[in-house]
CSV table of C-alpha atoms and ligand atoms in Angstrom, one decimal:
chain,number,residue,atom,x,y,z
M,28,MET,CA,0.0,0.0,0.0
M,29,TYR,CA,1.0,3.6,-0.7
M,30,SER,CA,3.9,2.5,-3.0
M,31,GLN,CA,3.4,3.0,-6.7
M,32,GLY,CA,1.1,-0.1,-7.0
M,33,LEU,CA,-2.0,1.9,-7.3
M,34,ILE,CA,-3.7,-0.3,-9.9
M,35,GLY,CA,-7.3,-0.7,-9.0
M,36,ALA,CA,-6.9,1.4,-5.8
M,37,ASP,CA,-9.6,3.9,-4.8
M,38,THR,CA,-8.3,7.2,-6.1
M,39,THR,CA,-11.3,9.4,-5.6
M,40,THR,CA,-10.7,12.8,-3.9
M,41,GLU,CA,-13.4,15.2,-2.7
M,42,GLU,CA,-13.0,18.2,-4.9
M,43,THR,CA,-13.9,21.1,-2.7
M,44,GLU,CA,-13.1,24.6,-3.9
M,45,GLU,CA,-10.3,24.9,-1.2
M,46,PHE,CA,-8.8,21.6,-2.4
M,47,LEU,CA,-8.7,22.7,-6.1
M,48,ALA,CA,-7.2,26.1,-5.1
M,49,ALA,CA,-4.6,24.4,-2.9
M,50,PHE,CA,-3.7,22.0,-5.7
M,51,GLN,CA,-3.3,24.8,-8.2
M,52,ALA,CA,-1.2,26.7,-5.7
M,53,ARG,CA,1.2,23.7,-5.5
M,54,ILE,CA,1.4,23.6,-9.3
M,55,ASP,CA,2.1,27.3,-9.4
M,56,ARG,CA,4.9,26.9,-6.9
M,57,GLU,CA,6.4,24.3,-9.3
M,58,GLU,CA,5.9,21.5,-6.8
M,59,LYS,CA,5.8,18.1,-8.4
M,60,ILE,CA,2.7,15.9,-8.0
M,61,GLU,CA,3.5,12.3,-7.1
M,62,PRO,CA,1.3,9.2,-7.5
M,63,ASN,CA,-0.2,9.1,-4.0
M,64,ASP,CA,-0.9,12.8,-3.7
M,65,PRO,CA,-4.5,13.9,-3.9
M,66,MET,CA,-5.3,15.3,-7.3
M,67,PRO,CA,-8.4,16.4,-9.2
M,68,ALA,CA,-10.0,13.6,-11.2
M,69,ALA,CA,-9.6,15.6,-14.4
M,70,TYR,CA,-5.9,16.0,-13.8
M,71,ARG,CA,-5.5,12.2,-13.4
M,72,LYS,CA,-7.7,11.6,-16.4
M,73,THR,CA,-5.8,14.0,-18.6
M,74,LEU,CA,-2.5,12.4,-17.7
M,75,ILE,CA,-3.7,8.8,-18.2
M,76,ARG,CA,-5.0,9.8,-21.6
M,77,GLN,CA,-1.8,11.7,-22.6
M,78,ILE,CA,0.8,9.3,-21.2
M,79,GLY,CA,-1.2,6.4,-22.6
M,80,GLN,CA,-1.3,7.9,-26.0
M,81,HIS,CA,2.4,8.8,-25.8
M,82,ALA,CA,3.2,5.2,-24.8
M,83,HIS,CA,1.1,3.7,-27.6
M,84,SER,CA,2.9,6.1,-30.1
M,85,GLU,CA,6.3,4.7,-29.0
M,86,ILE,CA,5.1,1.1,-29.5
M,87,VAL,CA,3.2,1.6,-32.8
M,88,GLY,CA,6.2,3.8,-33.9
M,89,MET,CA,8.4,0.7,-33.9
M,90,LEU,CA,6.4,-0.7,-36.9
M,91,PRO,CA,7.2,1.7,-39.8
M,92,GLU,CA,10.9,1.5,-39.0
M,93,GLY,CA,10.9,-2.2,-38.1
M,94,ASN,CA,9.8,-2.7,-41.7
M,95,TRP,CA,13.3,-1.9,-42.8
M,96,ILE,CA,15.5,-3.8,-40.3
M,97,THR,CA,16.0,-6.8,-42.5
M,98,ARG,CA,16.8,-4.7,-45.5
M,99,ALA,CA,19.2,-2.1,-44.1
M,100,PRO,CA,21.9,-1.5,-46.7
M,101,SER,CA,24.9,-2.0,-44.3
M,102,LEU,CA,25.7,-3.5,-41.0
M,103,ARG,CA,26.3,-0.1,-39.5
M,104,ARG,CA,22.9,1.1,-40.6
M,105,LYS,CA,21.3,-2.1,-39.4
M,106,LEU,CA,22.9,-1.8,-35.9
M,107,ALA,CA,21.7,1.8,-35.6
M,108,LEU,CA,18.1,0.9,-36.7
M,109,LEU,CA,17.9,-2.1,-34.4
M,110,ALA,CA,19.1,0.0,-31.5
M,111,LYS,CA,16.7,2.8,-32.3
M,112,VAL,CA,13.7,0.6,-32.6
M,113,GLN,CA,14.6,-1.2,-29.4
M,114,ASP,CA,14.8,2.2,-27.7
M,115,GLU,CA,11.3,3.1,-28.9
M,116,GLY,CA,10.1,-0.1,-27.2
M,117,GLY,CA,11.9,0.9,-24.1
M,118,HIS,CA,10.2,4.4,-24.2
M,119,GLY,CA,6.8,2.7,-24.5
M,120,LEU,CA,7.6,0.7,-21.4
M,121,TYR,CA,8.8,3.7,-19.3
M,122,LEU,CA,5.7,5.5,-20.2
M,123,TYR,CA,3.3,2.6,-19.5
M,124,SER,CA,4.9,2.3,-16.1
M,125,ALA,CA,4.4,6.1,-15.5
M,126,ALA,CA,0.7,5.8,-16.5
M,127,GLU,CA,0.2,2.8,-14.2
M,128,THR,CA,1.2,4.9,-11.2
M,129,LEU,CA,-2.1,6.7,-11.8
M,130,GLY,CA,-4.2,3.6,-11.3
M,131,VAL,CA,-4.7,2.3,-14.8
M,132,SER,CA,-3.5,-1.2,-15.7
M,133,ARG,CA,-1.3,-2.2,-18.6
M,134,GLU,CA,-3.9,-4.7,-19.8
M,135,GLN,CA,-6.6,-1.9,-19.9
M,136,MET,CA,-4.3,0.4,-21.9
M,137,THR,CA,-3.5,-2.4,-24.4
M,138,GLU,CA,-7.1,-3.3,-24.7
M,139,GLU,CA,-8.1,0.3,-25.5
M,140,LEU,CA,-5.4,0.6,-28.1
M,141,LEU,CA,-6.4,-2.7,-29.8
M,142,ALA,CA,-10.1,-1.7,-29.7
M,143,GLY,CA,-9.3,1.6,-31.4
M,144,LYS,CA,-10.4,3.6,-28.3
M,145,ALA,CA,-7.0,5.0,-27.5
M,146,LYS,CA,-5.2,7.2,-30.0
M,147,TYR,CA,-1.5,7.3,-30.9
M,148,SER,CA,0.4,9.8,-33.0
M,149,SER,CA,-1.0,10.1,-36.5
M,150,ILE,CA,2.4,10.1,-38.0
M,151,PHE,CA,2.8,6.4,-37.7
M,152,ASN,CA,-0.1,5.8,-40.0
M,153,TYR,CA,2.0,6.7,-43.0
M,154,PRO,CA,3.9,4.0,-44.9
M,155,THR,CA,7.7,3.5,-45.3
M,156,PRO,CA,8.1,2.4,-49.0
M,157,THR,CA,11.8,3.4,-49.4
M,158,TRP,CA,15.0,3.3,-47.4
M,159,ALA,CA,15.1,7.1,-47.3
M,160,ASP,CA,12.0,7.0,-45.2
M,161,ILE,CA,14.1,5.7,-42.3
M,162,GLY,CA,16.3,8.8,-42.6
M,163,ALA,CA,13.3,11.1,-42.8
M,164,ILE,CA,11.7,9.5,-39.8
M,165,GLY,CA,14.8,9.9,-37.6
M,166,TRP,CA,15.5,13.4,-38.7
M,167,LEU,CA,11.9,14.8,-38.8
M,168,VAL,CA,9.7,12.6,-36.7
M,169,ASP,CA,12.2,12.1,-33.9
M,170,GLY,CA,13.1,15.8,-34.3
M,171,ALA,CA,9.5,16.9,-33.8
M,172,ALA,CA,9.2,14.4,-30.9
M,173,ILE,CA,12.2,16.0,-29.2
M,174,MET,CA,10.7,19.5,-29.6
M,175,ASN,CA,7.6,18.2,-27.8
M,176,GLN,CA,9.3,16.1,-25.2
M,177,VAL,CA,12.0,18.4,-23.9
M,178,PRO,CA,9.5,20.7,-22.2
M,179,LEU,CA,7.7,17.6,-20.8
M,180,CYS,CA,10.8,16.9,-18.7
M,181,ARG,CA,9.4,19.7,-16.5
M,182,CYS,CA,5.9,18.4,-16.5
M,183,SER,CA,4.1,18.7,-13.1
M,184,PHE,CA,3.5,15.0,-12.7
M,185,GLY,CA,6.7,13.4,-11.3
M,186,PRO,CA,6.7,10.0,-12.9
M,187,TYR,CA,5.9,11.4,-16.4
M,188,ALA,CA,8.7,14.0,-16.0
M,189,ARG,CA,11.2,11.4,-15.0
M,190,ALA,CA,10.3,9.1,-17.8
M,191,MET,CA,10.7,12.0,-20.2
M,192,VAL,CA,14.2,12.8,-18.9
M,193,ARG,CA,15.3,9.2,-19.7
M,194,ILE,CA,13.6,9.4,-23.1
M,195,CYS,CA,15.1,12.7,-24.1
M,196,ARG,CA,18.6,11.4,-23.2
M,197,GLU,CA,18.1,8.7,-25.8
M,198,GLU,CA,16.4,10.6,-28.5
M,199,SER,CA,19.2,12.7,-29.8
M,200,PHE,CA,21.0,9.7,-31.3
M,201,HIS,CA,17.7,8.9,-33.1
M,202,GLN,CA,17.6,12.2,-34.8
M,203,ARG,CA,21.3,12.3,-35.6
M,204,GLN,CA,21.4,8.9,-37.3
M,205,GLY,CA,18.4,9.9,-39.4
M,206,TYR,CA,19.9,13.1,-40.5
M,207,GLU,CA,23.2,11.4,-41.2
M,208,LEU,CA,21.4,8.9,-43.4
M,209,MET,CA,19.6,11.6,-45.3
M,210,MET,CA,22.8,13.5,-45.8
M,211,THR,CA,24.5,10.4,-47.2
M,212,LEU,CA,21.7,9.9,-49.7
M,213,ALA,CA,21.7,13.6,-50.6
M,214,LYS,CA,25.4,13.4,-51.4
M,215,GLY,CA,25.0,10.1,-53.4
M,216,THR,CA,23.9,9.4,-56.9
M,217,PRO,CA,21.1,11.5,-58.5
M,218,GLU,CA,18.7,8.6,-57.8
M,219,GLN,CA,19.7,8.5,-54.2
M,220,LYS,CA,19.3,12.2,-53.8
M,221,GLU,CA,15.9,12.0,-55.5
M,222,MET,CA,14.9,9.3,-53.0
M,223,ALA,CA,15.9,11.5,-50.1
M,224,GLN,CA,13.9,14.5,-51.6
M,225,ASP,CA,10.9,12.3,-52.2
M,226,ALA,CA,11.0,11.1,-48.5
M,227,LEU,CA,11.2,14.7,-47.3
M,228,ASN,CA,8.3,15.6,-49.6
M,229,ARG,CA,6.1,12.9,-48.0
M,230,TRP,CA,7.1,13.4,-44.3
M,231,TRP,CA,7.4,17.1,-44.0
M,232,TRP,CA,3.7,18.0,-43.6
M,233,PRO,CA,2.8,15.0,-41.5
M,234,SER,CA,5.7,16.0,-39.2
M,235,LEU,CA,4.2,19.5,-38.8
M,236,MET,CA,0.9,17.9,-37.9
M,237,MET,CA,2.6,15.9,-35.1
M,238,PHE,CA,2.3,19.1,-32.9
M,239,GLY,CA,-1.5,18.7,-33.0
M,240,PRO,CA,-4.3,21.1,-33.9
M,241,SER,CA,-3.7,24.9,-34.1
M,242,ASP,CA,-4.0,26.6,-30.7
M,243,SER,CA,-7.4,28.1,-31.8
M,244,ASP,CA,-8.8,24.5,-32.3
M,245,SER,CA,-7.1,22.6,-29.5
M,246,SER,CA,-9.6,21.5,-26.9
M,247,HIS,CA,-7.2,20.3,-24.1
M,248,SER,CA,-4.5,22.9,-24.3
M,249,ASP,CA,-5.5,25.7,-21.9
M,250,GLN,CA,-6.2,23.5,-18.9
M,251,SER,CA,-3.0,21.4,-19.5
M,252,MET,CA,-1.0,24.7,-19.6
M,253,LYS,CA,-2.5,25.8,-16.3
M,254,TRP,CA,-1.7,22.4,-14.7
M,255,LYS,CA,1.9,22.7,-16.2
M,256,ILE,CA,1.5,19.4,-18.0
M,257,LYS,CA,2.3,21.4,-21.1
M,258,ARG,CA,4.7,24.3,-21.1
M,259,PHE,CA,4.3,25.6,-24.7
M,260,SER,CA,1.3,25.6,-27.1
M,261,ASN,CA,1.1,23.4,-30.2
M,262,ASP,CA,1.7,26.4,-32.5
M,263,GLU,CA,4.7,27.6,-30.5
M,264,LEU,CA,6.4,24.2,-30.7
M,265,ARG,CA,5.6,23.8,-34.4
M,266,GLN,CA,7.2,27.2,-35.1
M,267,LYS,CA,10.3,26.2,-33.2
M,268,PHE,CA,10.5,23.0,-35.1
M,269,VAL,CA,10.2,24.7,-38.5
M,270,ASP,CA,12.8,27.3,-37.5
M,271,ALA,CA,15.3,24.6,-36.4
M,272,THR,CA,14.7,22.2,-39.4
M,273,VAL,CA,14.6,24.4,-42.5
M,274,PRO,CA,18.3,25.3,-42.3
M,275,GLN,CA,19.2,21.6,-41.7
M,276,ALA,CA,17.5,20.8,-45.1
M,277,GLU,CA,19.3,23.6,-46.8
M,278,LEU,CA,22.6,22.4,-45.4
M,279,ILE,CA,22.3,19.0,-47.2
M,280,GLY,CA,20.8,20.5,-50.4
M,281,LEU,CA,17.2,19.3,-49.9
M,282,THR,CA,14.1,21.5,-50.5
M,283,MET,CA,11.1,21.8,-48.2
M,284,PRO,CA,7.9,21.0,-50.1
M,285,ASP,CA,6.3,24.3,-49.3
M,286,PRO,CA,6.2,27.2,-51.8
M,287,ASP,CA,5.0,29.6,-49.1
M,288,LEU,CA,8.0,29.0,-46.9
M,289,ARG,CA,10.0,32.2,-46.4
M,290,TRP,CA,12.1,34.0,-43.8
M,291,ASN,CA,10.2,36.7,-41.9
M,292,GLU,CA,12.4,39.2,-39.9
M,293,ALA,CA,9.5,40.3,-37.8
M,294,LYS,CA,8.6,36.9,-36.4
M,295,ASN,CA,9.4,35.6,-32.9
M,296,GLY,CA,9.4,39.0,-31.4
M,297,GLY,CA,11.9,40.4,-33.9
M,298,GLN,CA,14.3,37.5,-33.8
M,299,GLY,CA,13.0,36.2,-37.1
M,300,GLY,CA,11.5,33.0,-38.1
M,301,TYR,CA,9.9,31.2,-41.0
M,302,ASP,CA,6.4,31.8,-42.4
M,303,PHE,CA,5.0,28.5,-43.7
M,304,GLY,CA,2.0,27.4,-45.8
M,305,ALA,CA,-1.3,26.2,-44.5
M,306,ILE,CA,-1.5,22.7,-43.0
M,307,ASP,CA,-4.1,20.4,-44.4
M,308,TRP,CA,-6.2,19.8,-41.3
M,309,ASP,CA,-8.7,17.7,-43.1
M,310,GLU,CA,-5.9,15.2,-43.8
M,311,PHE,CA,-4.9,15.4,-40.1
M,312,TRP,CA,-8.3,14.6,-38.8
M,313,ARG,CA,-8.9,11.9,-41.3
M,314,VAL,CA,-5.7,10.1,-40.3
M,315,VAL,CA,-6.3,10.6,-36.5
M,316,LYS,CA,-9.8,9.1,-36.9
M,317,GLY,CA,-8.5,6.0,-38.6
M,318,GLY,CA,-8.5,6.9,-42.3
M,319,GLY,CA,-4.7,7.1,-42.8
M,320,PRO,CA,-3.0,4.8,-45.3
M,321,MET,CA,-1.7,2.4,-42.5
M,322,ASN,CA,-4.1,2.7,-39.6
M,323,ARG,CA,-5.6,-0.8,-40.1
M,324,ASP,CA,-2.2,-2.4,-40.7
M,325,ARG,CA,-0.8,-0.9,-37.5
M,326,ILE,CA,-3.6,-2.1,-35.3
M,327,ALA,CA,-3.7,-5.5,-37.0
M,328,ALA,CA,0.1,-5.8,-36.4
M,329,ARG,CA,-0.3,-5.0,-32.7
M,330,GLN,CA,-3.3,-7.3,-32.4
M,331,LYS,CA,-1.3,-10.1,-34.0
M,332,ALA,CA,1.7,-9.5,-31.7
M,333,TRP,CA,-0.7,-9.6,-28.7
M,334,ASP,CA,-2.4,-12.8,-29.8
M,335,ASP,CA,0.7,-14.6,-30.8
M,336,GLY,CA,2.3,-13.7,-27.5
M,337,ALA,CA,-0.6,-15.0,-25.4
M,338,TRP,CA,0.8,-18.5,-25.0
M,339,VAL,CA,4.1,-17.1,-24.0
M,340,ARG,CA,2.6,-15.0,-21.3
M,341,ASP,CA,0.4,-17.9,-20.1
M,342,ALA,CA,3.4,-20.3,-20.1
M,343,ALA,CA,5.6,-17.8,-18.2
M,344,LEU,CA,3.0,-17.3,-15.5
M,345,ALA,CA,2.4,-21.1,-15.3
M,346,HIS,CA,6.2,-21.7,-15.0
M,347,ALA,CA,6.4,-19.0,-12.3
M,348,GLU,CA,3.6,-20.7,-10.4
M,349,LYS,CA,5.3,-24.1,-10.7
M,350,ARG,CA,8.6,-22.7,-9.3
M,351,ARG,CA,6.7,-21.1,-6.5
M,352,ALA,CA,4.9,-24.3,-5.6
M,353,ARG,CA,8.2,-26.3,-5.8
M,354,ALA,CA,10.0,-23.9,-3.6
M,355,ALA,CA,7.2,-24.0,-1.0
M,356,SER,CA,7.1,-27.8,-0.9
M,357,ALA,CA,10.9,-27.9,-0.5
M,358,THR,CA,10.7,-25.5,2.5
M,359,LEU,CA,8.0,-27.7,3.9
M,360,GLU,CA,10.1,-30.9,3.5
M,361,ALA,CA,13.1,-29.3,5.0
M,362,ALA,CA,11.1,-28.3,8.0
M,363,GLU,CA,9.8,-31.8,8.6
K,7,MET,CA,-7.0,-11.5,-23.3
K,8,SER,CA,-5.3,-13.1,-20.3
K,9,THR,CA,-7.3,-12.7,-17.2
K,10,GLN,CA,-4.4,-12.9,-14.8
K,11,HIS,CA,-2.4,-9.6,-14.4
K,12,MET,CA,1.3,-9.9,-14.9
K,13,PRO,CA,2.9,-8.9,-11.6
K,14,LEU,CA,4.4,-5.4,-11.2
K,15,TRP,CA,8.0,-5.0,-10.0
K,16,GLU,CA,9.9,-1.9,-9.0
K,17,VAL,CA,13.4,-1.6,-10.4
K,18,PHE,CA,16.4,-0.2,-8.6
K,19,ILE,CA,19.8,0.3,-10.2
K,20,ARG,CA,23.2,1.1,-8.8
K,21,PRO,CA,25.0,3.4,-11.4
K,22,ARG,CA,28.4,2.4,-10.1
K,23,ASN,CA,30.2,1.1,-7.0
K,24,GLY,CA,30.1,3.7,-4.2
K,25,LEU,CA,26.5,4.8,-5.0
K,26,HIS,CA,23.2,3.6,-3.7
K,27,HIS,CA,20.7,1.6,-5.8
K,28,LYS,CA,18.1,4.1,-7.0
K,29,HIS,CA,14.5,3.6,-8.1
K,30,VAL,CA,14.3,4.0,-11.9
K,31,GLY,CA,10.8,2.7,-12.7
K,32,SER,CA,8.9,-0.5,-12.9
K,33,ILE,CA,8.3,-3.5,-15.2
K,34,HIS,CA,5.9,-6.4,-15.5
K,35,ALA,CA,7.2,-10.0,-15.2
K,36,PRO,CA,5.9,-13.4,-14.1
K,37,ASP,CA,8.7,-14.1,-11.7
K,38,ASP,CA,11.9,-12.8,-10.2
K,39,GLU,CA,14.2,-14.2,-12.8
K,40,MET,CA,12.3,-12.7,-15.7
K,41,ALA,CA,11.8,-9.5,-13.8
K,42,LEU,CA,15.6,-9.1,-13.6
K,43,GLN,CA,16.0,-9.9,-17.3
K,44,ALA,CA,13.3,-7.4,-18.3
K,45,ALA,CA,14.8,-4.7,-16.0
K,46,ARG,CA,18.2,-5.2,-17.6
K,47,ASP,CA,16.8,-4.9,-21.1
K,48,VAL,CA,14.5,-1.9,-20.4
K,49,TYR,CA,16.7,0.1,-18.0
K,50,THR,CA,20.3,-0.6,-18.8
K,51,ARG,CA,20.8,-0.2,-22.5
K,52,ARG,CA,23.5,2.5,-22.0
K,53,GLU,CA,25.7,1.4,-19.1
K,54,GLU,CA,23.3,2.9,-16.6
K,55,GLY,CA,24.5,0.6,-13.9
K,56,ASN,CA,26.4,-2.5,-12.6
K,57,SER,CA,23.7,-3.9,-10.3
K,58,ILE,CA,19.9,-4.3,-10.4
K,59,TRP,CA,17.4,-5.0,-7.6
K,60,VAL,CA,13.8,-5.8,-8.4
K,61,VAL,CA,11.1,-6.1,-5.8
K,62,ARG,CA,7.4,-6.9,-6.1
K,63,SER,CA,5.5,-3.6,-5.9
K,64,ASN,CA,3.0,-5.3,-3.6
K,65,ASP,CA,5.8,-6.1,-1.1
K,66,ILE,CA,6.9,-2.5,-0.6
K,67,VAL,CA,5.8,-1.1,2.7
K,68,ALA,CA,5.4,2.7,2.4
K,69,SER,CA,4.5,5.5,4.7
K,70,ASP,CA,0.9,6.9,4.5
K,71,PRO,CA,1.0,10.0,2.4
K,72,ASP,CA,-1.8,11.5,4.6
K,73,LYS,CA,0.6,11.2,7.6
K,74,ALA,CA,3.4,13.0,5.8
K,75,ALA,CA,3.0,16.2,7.9
K,76,GLU,CA,3.0,14.4,11.3
K,77,ASN,CA,5.9,12.2,10.2
K,78,PHE,CA,8.2,14.7,8.6
K,79,ASP,CA,7.3,18.2,9.6
K,80,PRO,CA,8.6,18.0,13.2
K,81,ALA,CA,12.2,17.8,11.9
K,82,GLY,CA,11.8,21.2,10.5
K,83,GLU,CA,11.7,22.8,14.0
K,84,LYS,CA,14.8,21.1,15.2
K,85,VAL,CA,17.2,23.7,14.0
K,86,TYR,CA,19.7,22.7,16.7
K,87,ARG,CA,20.5,19.6,14.7
K,88,HIS,CA,22.3,21.8,12.1
K,89,PRO,CA,25.8,23.2,12.4
K,90,SER,CA,24.7,26.8,11.6
K,91,PHE,CA,22.8,26.8,15.0
K,92,TYR,CA,26.0,27.1,16.9
K,93,ASP,CA,28.0,30.4,17.2
K,94,ILE,CA,31.8,30.0,17.3
K,95,PRO,CA,34.4,32.7,16.6
K,96,ASP,CA,35.4,33.3,13.0
K,97,GLU,CA,39.1,32.9,14.0
K,98,VAL,CA,38.5,29.2,14.5
K,99,GLY,CA,38.2,28.8,10.8
K,100,HIS,CA,36.4,25.9,9.2
K,101,MET,CA,34.8,23.5,11.7
I,27,FE2,FE1,10.9,7.5,-28.5
I,28,FE2,FE1,13.0,8.2,-31.0
C-alpha cells in the first residue's frame, strides 16, 4: 500500500473549492505531484490519456521502421536501426509504467489501443516504402518528438517528467542517425538524392501535424498549460521545429515541399522565423480518426503480436507458479 | 486477453560502486528471474548501472501520504540539529 502499486486502488478525492485552489497553488509553486498525492480527477484523467497515447505512439512507432530492419543496406545502418527501434520499445515501457502509477492497468491500456479507443500519434499511419523514409523519420519525426518532449521533462507530474528525462537522453541519437542517413543519400547518386527528396516531400507535412491542432482549435490545451503538464502551445512548438529544421534541409541540399516558406524578420518578437504554408487539417483529422493509409495495418500488427504472444505470457505465468509451488514444498520438507 | 495480471516489479539500479541503488521505474514480469532480465533490457541499454534490484510492488511497505505532515514536519523545527545553529568565533576557521 502507498507505494506505486495503485492499480485498482480507490483514487477518488473530494474536490472542494479549497482543495482545487490548494492543488493549483502547488502547481504554481512548481511543486511536483507524485502518484499518492491527492489530485483532481480531471488531472488524473488528462494524464492517463496523454501518457497512454504517448506510450502507444512509441510502441506503434516501432512498426514503420521495423519494416526496414532486415533490408538495411549495411551492418552499420542495421545496428543503428535495431538500437533505435529497441529504444522506442523501451520508451513505451517507461511511459506505460508512468501511466500505471495513476491507477490504470497495462492490460486496460493495451485493450483500449487494440479496440481503437486510444489514440496514438497520427504520423505512424504513413507507410515507409523506401529506405530514405528511415532517414526522414529519424530526422523529422524524432526531431519533432524531441521538440515536444524536452518541455515535458518539466511536467508537473513526477513519474511522467522522470520518464521524459530518460527518453530525451536517448532521442538525440535517433535524430542524428536519421539526419546522417539523409545527408549520405543527398550526397549520393542522382537517384539517391531524389529518393531523399521524395521522402522529405512525403514526411514534412505530417511531421508538422505531429504538434497537434492549431491553438485556436485545441480542446485540451488551456487546462494542460494551467496544470503545467504542457509548457508551450502546439503552435509555439511547431514554429520552433520549423525554424530549427529548415536550415538543416538547406545544409544538405534538400528543399522543403512548401512554396509559401519564407524568412520573416518580424517573427518571434523580432528574432526572425519562417512563415510557412497552410496545413491540411482535413488530412490530419482523417488520419487521426482512422482513415490514414496504414491505420488498419498498424492495429492489425499490434493485435497479431498480442495474440501470438498469449501462449508465452500464459506459459511464463504457469512456470512461475510451478517454481513457487516447488520452492514452497521444498521448504516444507526441510522443516519436517 | 489473459485474465491474470502480470505482476508489477519496482526496479532499482546502482550506477556504479560507491553509490546507492536508486529507483528507476517498474516493469511487469511473471517471476523474479524474468523481472531481472526485463529490467536489464529496459533500464540498462546504455551502461546505466552495474547492479539491479527488483522487488514486487506489492511487497513494498510505504508510509501513509496522509501522515506526511506528522511524520516529517517536526524535523523542520529542530534547528539545533544543524551546524549553523552554533556560534563560534570566525578565527576558529572551518569547523
Ligand atoms: Fe521514442
Ligand atoms: Fe525516438
